[in-house]
C-alpha positions as MATLAB code, in Angstrom:
seq = 'MSSGAILPILDHELADDEIEWMKSVYADFSKARAAAGPEFNPKDALRAILAREEYHFSAVPDLTGPGPWRLGQNLHGRGVAAVFLRKVELHAHIATRTDQFPMYVVGEADGFSIDEKGKPVLTPVSDGGHFHNAPGAPHAFVPKVGAPKPDDWEIAFIAITPRNLKEDTHRVSDEVRALYKQVVGQDAPLGI';
ca = [
      80.065   81.372   63.719;
      79.144   80.596   60.434;
      80.043   77.603   58.414;
      80.760   79.360   55.478;
      77.536   78.585   53.318;
      76.408   81.385   51.061;
      73.230   82.930   52.340;
      71.132   85.430   50.316;
      71.576   88.892   51.546;
      68.596   90.109   53.682;
      68.733   93.910   53.758;
      65.294   95.764   54.517;
      64.315   98.901   56.164;
      62.231   98.578   59.417;
      58.457   99.112   59.249;
      56.717  101.798   60.809;
      55.284   99.207   63.346;
      58.789   97.974   64.447;
      60.059  101.388   65.060;
      56.456  102.071   67.446;
      56.982   98.958   69.033;
      60.665   99.975   70.077;
      59.442  103.404   70.842;
      56.666  102.050   73.076;
      59.131   99.288   74.962;
      61.590  102.509   75.659;
      58.798  104.853   76.827;
      57.620  102.148   79.464;
      61.371  101.353   80.497;
      61.862  105.082   80.919;
      58.552  105.446   83.094;
      59.728  102.232   85.102;
      63.319  104.060   85.650;
      61.802  107.457   86.606;
      59.298  106.069   89.179;
      62.004  103.614   90.649;
      64.582  105.898   91.927;
      68.148  104.919   93.259;
      66.750  100.996   93.575;
      66.048  100.953   89.982;
      67.308   97.236   88.578;
      67.123   97.946   84.970;
      67.036   94.072   84.029;
      64.499   93.428   86.183;
      62.436   96.591   84.745;
      63.015   95.677   81.299;
      61.878   91.684   82.195;
      58.665   93.173   83.476;
      57.825   95.277   80.618;
      58.870   92.505   77.879;
      56.406   90.077   79.945;
      53.287   92.454   79.192;
      51.013   90.816   76.756;
      50.850   93.887   74.626;
      54.488   93.243   73.824;
      54.217   89.645   72.859;
      54.800   88.306   69.258;
      54.246   84.765   68.173;
      55.047   83.034   71.355;
      55.222   84.012   75.252;
      58.951   84.746   75.542;
      60.978   82.999   78.100;
      62.417   85.766   80.013;
      64.371   83.819   82.760;
      68.345   83.833   83.179;
      70.831   86.220   81.964;
      69.679   86.649   78.242;
      69.632   86.589   75.537;
      65.449   86.557   75.572;
      64.109   85.575   72.322;
      60.779   87.174   72.119;
      59.565   85.715   68.869;
      58.916   86.919   65.560;
      57.152   90.076   64.614;
      54.934   90.558   61.967;
      57.476   91.096   59.326;
      58.732   87.342   60.057;
      62.036   89.090   61.827;
      63.352   87.853   65.172;
      63.382   90.221   67.974;
      65.453   89.451   71.031;
      66.680   90.974   74.337;
      70.543   91.068   74.564;
      72.764   91.747   77.390;
      76.540   91.807   76.741;
      79.261   92.167   79.326;
      82.286   91.754   76.937;
      82.923   93.200   73.612;
      81.901   90.910   70.817;
      83.414   92.463   67.468;
      81.879   90.877   64.421;
      79.931   90.965   61.071;
      76.715   89.587   59.575;
      78.000   89.144   55.992;
      74.357   88.679   54.505;
      71.977   90.309   57.253;
      71.057   93.688   58.325;
      70.758   94.058   62.097;
      68.899   96.898   63.945;
      70.028   97.179   67.676;
      68.102   99.668   70.076;
      70.116  100.359   73.459;
      68.063  100.003   76.694;
      70.439  100.761   79.209;
      74.347  100.715   79.612;
      75.931   99.984   83.189;
      78.558  102.426   82.769;
      78.888  104.153   79.292;
      79.593  102.606   75.937;
      80.493  103.383   72.292;
      79.497  101.712   69.067;
      82.376  100.536   66.903;
      81.866  100.759   63.268;
      83.678  101.288   59.971;
      81.987  104.316   57.711;
      81.579  104.236   53.932;
      84.931  105.393   53.633;
      86.594  102.642   55.346;
      87.383  104.703   58.307;
      86.707  103.478   61.896;
      84.018  105.206   64.040;
      82.911  105.815   67.495;
      79.322  106.437   68.075;
      78.306  107.258   71.771;
      75.578  104.958   72.825;
      72.541  106.461   74.384;
      69.765  104.924   75.838;
      66.650  104.572   73.221;
      69.050  105.030   70.271;
      69.129  103.104   67.307;
      72.103  101.548   65.438;
      71.621  100.099   61.978;
      74.138   97.760   60.744;
      74.061   96.764   56.940;
      75.069   93.331   55.889;
      78.622   93.061   56.080;
      79.338   96.060   58.462;
      81.763   95.347   61.505;
      80.425   96.610   64.501;
      80.619   96.077   68.220;
      79.459   97.723   71.585;
      82.700   98.768   73.484;
      82.813  100.478   77.256;
      83.421  104.153   76.632;
      87.022  104.727   75.369;
      88.855  107.012   77.837;
      86.619  106.544   80.462;
      86.652  104.072   83.549;
      84.863  100.760   83.011;
      83.040   99.478   85.990;
      83.386   96.033   86.964;
      79.763   95.372   86.351;
      79.751   96.974   82.884;
      76.876   95.759   80.711;
      74.884   96.854   77.748;
      71.403   95.747   77.059;
      69.883   96.236   73.695;
      66.789   94.794   71.800;
      67.911   93.240   68.293;
      65.905   92.639   65.183;
      67.329   90.672   62.288;
      65.558   88.758   59.546;
      67.518   85.557   60.282;
      68.970   83.413   63.050;
      72.300   85.054   63.283;
      73.972   81.776   64.516;
      74.631   81.184   60.698;
      75.676   84.515   59.559;
      78.381   85.627   62.242;
      81.637   86.261   61.049;
      84.883   87.155   62.384;
      86.300   90.480   61.210;
      89.475   90.576   59.219;
      92.768   91.865   60.374;
      92.430   95.307   58.911;
      89.164   95.875   60.789;
      90.911   94.298   63.980;
      93.674   97.021   63.362;
      91.128   99.713   62.956;
      89.397   98.797   66.155;
      92.859   98.853   68.191;
      93.548  102.413   66.543;
      90.468  103.880   67.896;
      89.552  101.910   71.077;
      93.166  101.643   72.083;
      93.006   98.028   73.073;
      93.423   94.676   70.964;
      90.173   93.523   69.376;
      88.554   90.515   71.113;
      89.389   87.317   69.343;
      86.495   85.357   69.763;
      82.628   86.381   68.868;
];
């Protein structure tokens, strides 16, 4: 979590090659899923795809362990990582835009955010989707509201961000926590 230092706002639009890279990774992931049938292991499939040289950036990524897997910096100087969450992380990046591309969900998920009118929003997560979080926008992926949560619930996504988010991850306000509870039906997690 941030030390409170003032950071310059980094907001941007993704470049065409960043979008094309994501589409290509997801297309290969979809092909692997279709070919594997019921024995499909999504994390292993994603690991194998991201290990391909065609998907490397500035360095060969370390794809061991449970993640996150840091994939390196793309041509625009933005960091790219594969992230795997088994619990809700509600937070905001005060000075940093983030882009998240869901690869798979074990179970179902919604994306929680606040719209421009200050209202809480739940957006169904679809594999291959795109969540854009403007600087300061509270966000979280949550198990599908109203659906049973499997014990092995997990969401995996590729994140593209212009800075190391350890310096720009902030807890949300009590007001945002109340809005979260209003639409999710559970207290917001305390930690990040």
